[in-house]
Amino acid sequence: MDFFDLITSQGVFRVNNPQDLIAGKLRLPSPPAIAIRILEMVRNDDFSINDLARVIESDPALVARILKMANSPYYNRVRKIANIEMALTVLGTHAVKNIALSFVICTNMKVDGSKGFDVDLYWRRAITAAVAADLVAEFLGMRKPDIFVTALLQDIGIVVFNLCCQKEYRLVMNEKLTSSLHLHEVEQNCFGFDHQALGAELLKNWQLPEEVYLPIQHHHRNDQDFDRQDFDRFRIETEIVQLSDCLSSIYHGRQSAEKIRLLKNKFDTWYGIQGDSVDRLIDDVACKSLEVFSSFDICPGDMRPFSLILQEANEELTNLNSSYELLVIELKQAKEKAEKLASELHDVNANLQEIAFRDALTGLYNHRYFQESLEKELNRTNRYQSEFSLFIFDIDHFKKINDTYGHPAGDRVLAAIARGGEQCLRNTDIMARYGGEEFVVIMPETNLDGANIVAERLRRAIECLEITVDGVEIKATVSVGVTYYRHGARMQGKEAILSMADKGLYIAKQSGRNRVHAMRIAGT
């Protein structure tokens, strides 16, 4: 079938798949020559910084834009970056490659904006999404060097549709305005494929890496629509691109309040993240995007900080016409009263939750919180194919301390050891009172050797503690059992991991106490 064969009275057409389109049924943009040279260069494992610099320097306009971006507040560099070699050294080849590709593709993908396609809005949304993806990856503590380019190009299929078949695509856009379907669903109905598939196929044809084009292929779909193999390989990249699209639409779309709700729901469902940290992330996206727009020569339009969007949303609730002024005043007062009550309830609930999860004597997390945290860490490790370590430690001869100095003195020793132990750990580690004189520590993203070092440091720190009760110095030591878990280990479940750490503790006790013993789980 010819690509322009009409199959409906509206003139909508269909091809079997985007591969047919890429293969020549319709002429698509070719990859810019300098982009090809950059990609070929970085695919070669033994390329040098000087070689890559020479390729980039062959395009003076590109050099100027890269240096402008590298010296922008976005990268927050104190020292001025004066040339491409310096940019490659300071920012890294990955960052400079991605900046260069972003500029080259944006410059070459020109669309006639006079026929209903808002080019500036498209690139504002794309750049905001790219910045958002970078910030989300950082927010989640994950290093994803290609995520800026992936998010920037996530909707490049829309540009291709407008370049190749603008008249027909305008029918799609018109139908979207009157339909409850998402844009990619309307495209699928009309063309047989959507802008996700088209964009991914184009970038694959341009020989961009899988890390870029495969997340783009899936970023609007629900879980049941995914190619499971591709999705499992690039799950986190796909999720970050979805979040970046949602963040961008908050600033450049309609129904911002609904988009904010959807975004927060995704953070909560996928990562268990709630509260003000997500609000700060949304606000950071606007601030950072404004820093980047000028580097791309894109007008920021009326993009405003998140705080103003929230303020305007609240004002909409009270902006009724003059005939309802009294009702508005009463509503505002009731709203303020409700907000105050909600704030007070939030504070009370937060305090109650803190009390519920804290051990009253030591101030550490309690056994219940530890069990929930271990379950979450185990799920996270399996989901992201990661690792963590865990160790249990027990105060040596604690009964003797209680019998000799009394239980109040024993309580003082427990509290002192809790404080001393916490000082040896990172903010991301979780230390809890396991029960009696036993304590437990979860160390995310830590292998067995790393946990052993920390456990030994903690043991020595406690051995050196000066604990004085009623003028009497009490010395205490601990024995420590360490274990380690990673995705794919044969031994599964919390109980198995705790049992292995407990065996290590038992061996440390039997070997003379005041020592660390590590146990390796089979398959790690």
Coordinates of C-alpha atoms in Angstrom, one line a residue:
M1 CA 0.0 0.0 0.0
D2 CA 1.3 3.5 -0.8
F3 CA 1.8 5.6 2.3
F4 CA -0.7 8.2 1.1
D5 CA -3.5 5.9 0.3
L6 CA -6.6 7.2 2.0
I7 CA -8.5 4.7 4.1
T8 CA -11.2 7.0 5.7
S9 CA -13.4 9.8 4.6
Q10 CA -11.2 12.2 6.7
G11 CA -8.1 11.2 4.6
V12 CA -6.4 9.3 7.4
F13 CA -3.8 6.8 6.1
R14 CA -2.0 3.8 7.5
V15 CA 1.2 1.8 7.0
N16 CA 2.0 -1.5 8.6
N17 CA 4.8 -0.2 10.9
P18 CA 7.4 2.5 11.3
Q19 CA 10.1 0.3 9.8
D20 CA 8.2 0.6 6.4
L21 CA 8.2 4.3 6.8
I22 CA 11.9 4.5 7.7
A23 CA 12.8 2.0 4.9
G24 CA 11.7 4.5 2.3
K25 CA 8.0 4.8 1.9
L26 CA 8.4 8.4 3.0
R27 CA 11.5 10.5 3.1
L28 CA 12.7 11.1 6.7
P29 CA 15.4 13.4 8.0
S30 CA 18.9 12.1 7.7
P31 CA 21.1 12.2 10.8
P32 CA 23.3 15.3 10.8
A33 CA 26.9 14.5 9.5
I34 CA 28.6 15.8 12.7
A35 CA 26.2 13.7 14.8
I36 CA 27.3 10.6 12.9
R37 CA 30.9 11.5 13.4
I38 CA 30.5 12.0 17.1
L39 CA 28.6 8.8 17.6
E40 CA 31.1 6.8 15.5
M41 CA 33.9 8.3 17.6
V42 CA 32.5 7.5 21.0
R43 CA 31.6 3.9 19.9
N44 CA 35.3 3.3 19.4
D45 CA 36.7 2.2 22.7
D46 CA 40.2 3.7 22.1
F47 CA 39.1 7.2 21.0
S48 CA 41.0 10.1 22.6
I49 CA 39.7 13.3 24.0
N50 CA 41.7 15.2 21.5
D51 CA 40.2 13.2 18.6
L52 CA 36.6 14.0 19.9
A53 CA 37.5 17.6 20.4
R54 CA 38.7 17.9 16.8
V55 CA 35.4 16.5 15.5
I56 CA 33.4 18.9 17.6
E57 CA 35.6 21.9 16.7
S58 CA 34.9 21.3 13.0
D59 CA 31.6 23.1 13.7
P60 CA 32.4 26.5 15.3
A61 CA 28.7 27.3 16.0
L62 CA 28.4 24.0 17.9
V63 CA 31.5 24.8 19.9
A64 CA 30.1 28.2 20.9
R65 CA 26.8 26.6 22.1
I66 CA 28.6 23.8 24.0
L67 CA 30.8 26.3 25.8
K68 CA 27.8 28.5 26.6
M69 CA 26.0 25.5 28.1
A70 CA 29.1 24.3 30.0
N71 CA 29.6 27.7 31.6
S72 CA 25.9 28.2 32.4
P73 CA 24.5 28.0 36.0
Y74 CA 23.1 24.5 35.1
Y75 CA 26.6 23.0 35.6
N76 CA 27.5 25.4 38.4
R77 CA 31.2 25.5 37.6
V78 CA 33.3 28.1 39.4
R79 CA 36.2 27.9 36.9
K80 CA 35.4 29.1 33.4
I81 CA 35.6 26.4 30.7
A82 CA 37.5 28.0 27.8
N83 CA 37.7 25.3 25.1
I84 CA 36.3 21.9 24.1
E85 CA 39.3 20.0 25.5
M86 CA 38.7 21.6 28.9
A87 CA 34.9 20.8 28.7
L88 CA 35.7 17.2 27.9
T89 CA 38.1 17.0 30.8
V90 CA 35.9 18.8 33.4
L91 CA 32.4 17.6 32.4
G92 CA 33.4 14.2 30.9
T93 CA 33.0 12.8 27.4
H94 CA 29.5 11.5 28.1
A95 CA 28.2 14.9 29.2
V96 CA 29.8 16.8 26.3
K97 CA 28.7 14.1 23.8
N98 CA 25.1 14.5 25.0
I99 CA 25.2 18.3 24.9
A100 CA 26.6 18.2 21.4
L101 CA 24.0 15.7 20.1
S102 CA 21.2 17.7 21.8
F103 CA 22.2 20.9 20.0
V104 CA 22.8 19.2 16.7
I105 CA 19.5 17.4 16.6
C106 CA 17.5 20.4 17.8
T107 CA 19.1 22.6 15.2
N108 CA 18.6 20.2 12.3
M109 CA 15.0 19.1 13.1
K110 CA 13.3 22.2 11.8
V111 CA 9.5 22.3 11.4
D112 CA 7.3 24.9 9.7
G113 CA 5.6 26.5 12.7
S114 CA 3.2 28.5 10.4
K115 CA 0.7 25.6 10.0
G116 CA -0.4 24.9 13.5
F117 CA 2.7 23.3 15.0
D118 CA 4.1 25.4 17.9
V119 CA 7.8 24.7 17.4
D120 CA 8.9 26.8 20.4
L121 CA 6.4 25.2 22.7
Y122 CA 7.6 21.7 21.6
W123 CA 11.3 22.5 22.3
R124 CA 10.4 24.2 25.6
R125 CA 8.6 21.0 26.7
A126 CA 11.5 18.8 25.4
I127 CA 14.2 20.8 27.1
T128 CA 12.2 20.9 30.4
A129 CA 11.7 17.2 30.2
A130 CA 15.5 16.7 29.6
V131 CA 16.3 18.8 32.6
A132 CA 13.7 17.0 34.7
A133 CA 15.0 13.6 33.7
D134 CA 18.5 14.6 34.9
L135 CA 17.1 15.9 38.2
V136 CA 14.9 12.8 38.7
A137 CA 17.9 10.5 38.2
E138 CA 19.9 12.5 40.7
F139 CA 16.9 12.6 43.1
L140 CA 16.7 8.8 42.9
G141 CA 20.5 8.5 43.4
M142 CA 21.0 6.8 40.1
R143 CA 23.7 7.6 37.5
K144 CA 22.1 7.7 34.0
P145 CA 24.4 9.6 31.7
D146 CA 22.2 9.3 28.6
I147 CA 18.9 10.2 30.2
F148 CA 19.1 13.9 29.2
V149 CA 19.2 13.1 25.5
T150 CA 16.6 10.3 25.9
A151 CA 14.1 12.7 27.6
L152 CA 14.9 15.5 25.2
L153 CA 14.1 13.2 22.2
Q154 CA 11.2 11.3 23.8
D155 CA 8.6 12.9 21.5
I156 CA 10.8 13.4 18.4
G157 CA 8.3 11.2 16.5
I158 CA 5.9 14.2 16.7
V159 CA 8.4 16.3 14.9
V160 CA 8.9 13.6 12.3
F161 CA 5.1 13.3 11.7
N162 CA 5.0 17.1 11.2
L163 CA 8.0 17.1 8.9
C164 CA 6.7 14.3 6.7
C165 CA 3.0 14.5 6.7
Q166 CA 1.9 17.7 8.3
K167 CA -1.5 17.9 6.7
E168 CA -2.5 14.4 7.7
Y169 CA -1.0 14.8 11.2
R170 CA -3.1 17.9 11.7
L171 CA -6.2 15.7 11.4
V172 CA -4.8 13.6 14.3
M173 CA -4.3 16.7 16.4
N174 CA -7.8 17.9 15.7
E175 CA -9.2 14.5 16.7
K176 CA -7.2 14.6 19.9
L177 CA -8.8 17.9 20.9
T178 CA -12.3 16.3 20.8
S179 CA -11.3 12.9 22.1
S180 CA -10.7 11.4 25.5
L181 CA -7.9 9.3 24.1
H182 CA -4.2 10.1 24.6
L183 CA -2.3 11.4 21.6
H184 CA -0.4 8.2 21.1
E185 CA -3.7 6.2 21.1
V186 CA -5.2 8.5 18.4
E187 CA -2.0 8.1 16.3
Q188 CA -2.1 4.3 16.7
N189 CA -5.8 4.3 15.5
C190 CA -5.0 6.5 12.5
F191 CA -1.5 5.4 11.4
G192 CA -1.1 1.9 12.8
F193 CA 1.8 3.1 15.0
D194 CA 2.5 6.1 17.2
H195 CA 5.2 8.8 17.7
Q196 CA 6.9 6.6 20.3
A197 CA 7.6 3.8 17.8
L198 CA 8.4 6.3 15.0
G199 CA 10.9 8.2 17.1
A200 CA 12.5 5.1 18.5
E201 CA 12.9 3.6 15.0
L202 CA 14.4 6.9 13.6
L203 CA 17.0 7.1 16.4
K204 CA 17.8 3.4 16.0
N205 CA 18.3 4.0 12.3
W206 CA 20.6 6.9 13.3
Q207 CA 22.5 4.3 15.4
L208 CA 21.9 6.0 18.7
P209 CA 22.4 3.6 21.6
E210 CA 19.7 1.3 22.9
E211 CA 19.8 3.2 26.2
V212 CA 18.3 6.2 24.3
Y213 CA 15.8 4.7 21.8
L214 CA 14.3 1.8 23.7
P215 CA 12.9 3.8 26.7
I216 CA 11.5 6.3 24.1
Q217 CA 9.6 3.3 22.5
H218 CA 7.7 2.6 25.7
H219 CA 7.4 5.9 27.7
H220 CA 3.7 6.5 27.3
R221 CA 2.5 2.9 27.6
N222 CA 1.1 1.0 30.6
D223 CA 2.9 -2.1 31.9
Q224 CA 0.7 -4.5 30.0
D225 CA 1.7 -2.9 26.7
F226 CA 5.4 -3.3 27.1
D227 CA 7.8 -5.6 25.4
R228 CA 8.8 -7.3 28.7
Q229 CA 12.3 -8.0 27.6
D230 CA 13.1 -4.5 26.6
F231 CA 11.2 -3.0 29.5
D232 CA 13.0 -5.1 32.1
R233 CA 16.3 -4.1 30.6
F234 CA 15.5 -0.4 30.7
R235 CA 12.8 -0.2 33.4
I236 CA 14.3 2.7 35.4
E237 CA 15.1 4.7 32.3
T238 CA 11.6 4.3 31.0
E239 CA 10.1 5.3 34.4
I240 CA 12.4 8.4 34.6
V241 CA 11.3 9.5 31.1
Q242 CA 7.6 9.0 32.1
L243 CA 8.2 11.2 35.1
S244 CA 10.1 13.8 33.1
D245 CA 7.1 14.0 30.7
C246 CA 4.8 14.5 33.6
L247 CA 7.0 17.2 35.1
S248 CA 7.3 19.1 31.8
S249 CA 3.5 19.0 31.3
I250 CA 3.0 20.7 34.7
Y251 CA 4.7 23.8 33.3
H252 CA 3.7 23.6 29.6
G253 CA 0.4 21.9 29.6
R254 CA -3.2 22.2 30.9
Q255 CA -4.6 20.7 34.1
S256 CA -1.4 21.3 36.1
A257 CA -3.1 20.3 39.4
E258 CA -4.1 16.9 37.9
K259 CA -0.5 16.4 36.5
I260 CA 0.9 17.2 40.0
R261 CA -1.4 14.6 41.5
L262 CA -0.4 12.0 38.9
L263 CA 3.3 12.7 39.4
K264 CA 3.2 12.4 43.2
N265 CA 1.2 9.2 42.8
K266 CA 3.9 7.7 40.6
F267 CA 6.7 8.7 43.0
D268 CA 4.7 7.1 45.9
T269 CA 3.8 3.9 44.0
W270 CA 7.1 3.3 42.3
Y271 CA 9.6 4.5 45.0
G272 CA 7.6 5.1 48.2
I273 CA 8.6 8.8 48.0
Q274 CA 6.2 11.3 49.4
G275 CA 6.1 14.8 50.9
D276 CA 7.9 18.1 50.4
S277 CA 10.9 16.6 48.6
V278 CA 8.8 16.0 45.5
D279 CA 7.5 19.6 45.6
R280 CA 11.2 20.8 45.8
L281 CA 12.0 18.7 42.8
I282 CA 9.2 20.2 40.8
D283 CA 10.4 23.7 41.7
D284 CA 14.0 22.8 40.8
V285 CA 12.9 21.7 37.3
A286 CA 11.6 25.2 36.5
C287 CA 14.7 26.9 37.9
K288 CA 17.1 24.7 36.1
S289 CA 15.1 24.7 32.8
L290 CA 15.3 28.5 32.7
E291 CA 19.1 28.3 33.0
V292 CA 19.2 26.0 30.0
F293 CA 16.7 27.7 27.6
S294 CA 19.1 30.4 26.6
S295 CA 21.8 27.9 25.6
F296 CA 19.3 26.4 23.1
D297 CA 18.2 29.9 22.0
I298 CA 14.7 29.0 23.1
C299 CA 12.3 31.6 24.6
P300 CA 11.1 30.5 28.0
G301 CA 7.7 31.9 27.3
D302 CA 5.5 32.3 30.4
M303 CA 7.1 29.5 32.4
R304 CA 6.8 30.2 36.1
P305 CA 8.1 28.6 39.3
F306 CA 6.0 25.8 40.8
S307 CA 5.2 28.0 43.8
L308 CA 3.4 30.5 41.5
I309 CA 1.5 27.6 39.8
L310 CA 0.3 26.4 43.2
Q311 CA -0.6 30.0 44.1
E312 CA -2.6 30.5 40.9
A313 CA -4.4 27.1 41.4
N314 CA -5.4 28.3 44.9
E315 CA -6.6 31.6 43.6
E316 CA -8.8 29.9 41.1
L317 CA -10.7 28.4 43.9
T318 CA -11.6 31.8 45.3
N319 CA -11.9 33.8 42.1
L320 CA -15.7 33.7 41.8
N321 CA -17.8 36.5 40.4
S322 CA -18.9 39.5 42.6
S323 CA -22.4 38.1 43.3
Y324 CA -20.7 35.4 45.4
E325 CA -18.3 37.5 47.3
L326 CA -19.7 36.6 50.7
L327 CA -19.6 33.0 49.9
V328 CA -16.0 33.3 48.7
I329 CA -15.0 35.0 52.0
E330 CA -16.7 32.3 54.0
L331 CA -15.1 29.6 51.9
K332 CA -11.7 31.1 52.2
Q333 CA -12.0 31.3 56.0
A334 CA -13.2 27.7 56.1
K335 CA -10.4 26.7 53.8
E336 CA -7.8 28.4 56.0
K337 CA -9.3 26.8 59.1
A338 CA -9.2 23.4 57.4
E339 CA -5.7 24.0 56.2
K340 CA -4.6 24.9 59.8
L341 CA -6.4 21.9 61.2
A342 CA -4.9 19.7 58.5
S343 CA -1.4 21.1 59.2
E344 CA -1.9 20.4 63.0
L345 CA -3.2 16.9 62.2
H346 CA -0.2 16.3 59.9
D347 CA 2.2 17.4 62.6
V348 CA 0.5 15.2 65.2
N349 CA 0.4 12.3 62.9
A350 CA 4.1 12.8 62.0
N351 CA 5.0 12.9 65.7
L352 CA 2.9 9.8 66.4
Q353 CA 4.5 8.0 63.5
E354 CA 7.9 9.0 64.7
I355 CA 7.0 7.7 68.2
A356 CA 5.6 4.5 66.8
F357 CA 8.9 3.8 64.9
R358 CA 11.4 4.9 67.6
D359 CA 12.8 3.0 70.5
A360 CA 12.1 5.2 73.6
L361 CA 15.4 4.4 75.4
T362 CA 18.0 4.7 72.6
G363 CA 16.2 6.9 70.1
L364 CA 17.0 4.4 67.4
Y365 CA 14.4 2.9 65.1
N366 CA 12.6 0.0 66.6
H367 CA 12.2 -3.6 65.6
R368 CA 9.0 -2.9 63.6
Y369 CA 10.5 -0.2 61.6
F370 CA 13.6 -2.3 60.9
Q371 CA 11.5 -5.2 59.6
E372 CA 9.6 -2.9 57.2
S373 CA 12.8 -1.3 56.1
L374 CA 14.5 -4.7 55.4
E375 CA 11.5 -5.8 53.3
K376 CA 11.7 -2.5 51.3
E377 CA 15.5 -2.9 50.8
L378 CA 15.1 -6.5 49.7
N379 CA 12.5 -5.5 47.2
R380 CA 14.5 -2.6 45.9
T381 CA 17.6 -4.7 45.6
N382 CA 15.8 -7.4 43.5
R383 CA 14.0 -4.8 41.4
Y384 CA 17.1 -2.8 40.5
Q385 CA 19.5 -5.8 40.5
S386 CA 21.5 -4.1 43.3
E387 CA 23.0 -5.2 46.6
F388 CA 23.0 -4.4 50.4
S389 CA 24.7 -5.6 53.5
L390 CA 23.3 -6.2 57.0
F391 CA 25.0 -6.7 60.4
I392 CA 23.8 -7.5 63.9
F393 CA 25.8 -6.6 66.9
D394 CA 25.4 -7.6 70.6
I395 CA 26.9 -6.0 73.7
D396 CA 29.3 -8.5 75.3
H397 CA 28.6 -9.6 78.9
F398 CA 25.7 -7.1 79.2
K399 CA 24.1 -9.1 82.0
K400 CA 27.2 -8.7 84.0
I401 CA 27.0 -4.9 83.5
N402 CA 23.4 -4.9 84.7
D403 CA 24.2 -7.2 87.7
T404 CA 27.3 -5.1 88.7
Y405 CA 26.1 -1.6 88.2
G406 CA 22.3 -1.9 88.1
H407 CA 19.7 -1.6 85.3
P408 CA 19.8 2.2 85.1
A409 CA 23.5 2.0 84.4
G410 CA 22.8 -0.6 81.8
D411 CA 20.3 1.7 80.1
R412 CA 23.0 4.4 80.0
V413 CA 25.3 2.0 78.3
L414 CA 22.7 1.0 75.7
A415 CA 22.0 4.7 74.9
A416 CA 25.7 5.5 74.7
I417 CA 26.4 2.6 72.3
A418 CA 23.4 3.6 70.2
R419 CA 24.9 7.2 69.8
G420 CA 28.4 5.9 69.2
G421 CA 27.2 3.4 66.6
E422 CA 25.2 5.9 64.6
Q423 CA 28.2 8.2 64.3
C424 CA 30.0 5.5 62.4
L425 CA 27.3 5.2 59.7
R426 CA 26.1 7.1 56.6
N427 CA 22.9 9.0 56.5
T428 CA 21.5 6.3 54.1
D429 CA 22.2 3.5 56.6
I430 CA 19.5 2.4 59.0
M431 CA 20.4 1.4 62.6
A432 CA 17.7 -0.1 64.8
R433 CA 17.5 -1.7 68.3
Y434 CA 16.7 -5.3 67.5
G435 CA 15.8 -6.3 71.0
G436 CA 17.4 -6.2 74.4
E437 CA 21.2 -5.5 74.0
E438 CA 21.1 -6.4 70.2
F439 CA 21.3 -3.8 67.4
V440 CA 21.0 -4.2 63.7
V441 CA 22.2 -2.1 60.7
I442 CA 21.1 -2.1 57.0
M443 CA 23.6 -0.7 54.6
P444 CA 22.2 -0.1 51.1
E445 CA 24.4 -0.4 48.0
T446 CA 27.2 -1.9 50.1
N447 CA 29.2 -5.1 49.4
L448 CA 30.5 -7.5 52.0
D449 CA 34.0 -5.9 52.2
G450 CA 32.6 -2.4 52.7
A451 CA 30.3 -3.6 55.4
N452 CA 33.1 -5.4 57.1
I453 CA 35.1 -2.2 57.2
V454 CA 32.2 -0.3 58.7
A455 CA 31.5 -3.0 61.3
E456 CA 35.1 -3.1 62.4
R457 CA 35.1 0.7 62.7
L458 CA 32.0 0.6 64.8
R459 CA 33.4 -2.2 67.0
R460 CA 36.6 -0.2 67.7
A461 CA 34.6 3.0 68.3
I462 CA 32.4 1.3 71.0
E463 CA 35.5 -0.3 72.6
C464 CA 36.9 3.2 73.0
L465 CA 33.7 4.8 74.4
E466 CA 34.1 6.5 77.8
I467 CA 30.8 5.7 79.6
T468 CA 30.7 7.2 83.1
V469 CA 27.8 6.5 85.5
D470 CA 27.9 8.2 88.9
G471 CA 31.6 8.7 88.6
V472 CA 32.3 5.1 87.6
E473 CA 33.7 4.4 84.2
I474 CA 32.1 1.4 82.4
K475 CA 33.8 -0.3 79.5
A476 CA 31.8 -2.2 76.9
T477 CA 32.5 -4.2 73.8
V478 CA 30.4 -5.7 71.1
S479 CA 30.5 -8.8 68.8
V480 CA 29.3 -8.3 65.2
G481 CA 27.9 -10.7 62.6
V482 CA 27.9 -9.4 59.0
T483 CA 26.2 -10.7 55.9
Y484 CA 25.6 -9.5 52.4
Y485 CA 22.8 -9.9 49.8
R486 CA 22.6 -9.2 46.1
H487 CA 20.1 -9.8 43.4
G488 CA 20.2 -13.4 42.2
A489 CA 21.4 -14.9 45.5
R490 CA 20.1 -18.4 46.1
M491 CA 19.0 -17.6 49.6
Q492 CA 15.8 -15.5 49.6
G493 CA 13.7 -13.8 52.2
K494 CA 14.3 -11.6 55.3
E495 CA 14.5 -14.6 57.6
A496 CA 17.3 -16.3 55.7
I497 CA 19.4 -13.0 55.6
L498 CA 18.9 -12.4 59.3
S499 CA 19.7 -16.0 60.1
M500 CA 23.0 -15.7 58.3
A501 CA 23.9 -12.5 60.2
D502 CA 22.9 -14.2 63.4
K503 CA 25.3 -17.1 62.7
G504 CA 28.1 -14.6 62.1
L505 CA 27.3 -13.1 65.5
Y506 CA 27.3 -16.5 67.2
I507 CA 30.7 -17.4 65.7
A508 CA 32.1 -14.0 66.8
K509 CA 30.9 -14.7 70.4
Q510 CA 32.3 -18.2 70.3
S511 CA 35.6 -16.9 69.0
G512 CA 36.2 -14.8 72.1
R513 CA 33.8 -11.8 71.6
N514 CA 34.8 -8.2 70.7
R515 CA 35.2 -9.1 67.1
V516 CA 33.6 -9.1 63.7
H517 CA 32.7 -12.2 61.7
A518 CA 31.3 -12.1 58.1
M519 CA 29.0 -14.7 56.5
R520 CA 28.6 -14.9 52.7
I521 CA 25.2 -16.1 51.4
A522 CA 25.5 -18.7 48.6
G523 CA 25.3 -17.2 45.2
T524 CA 26.9 -13.8 46.2

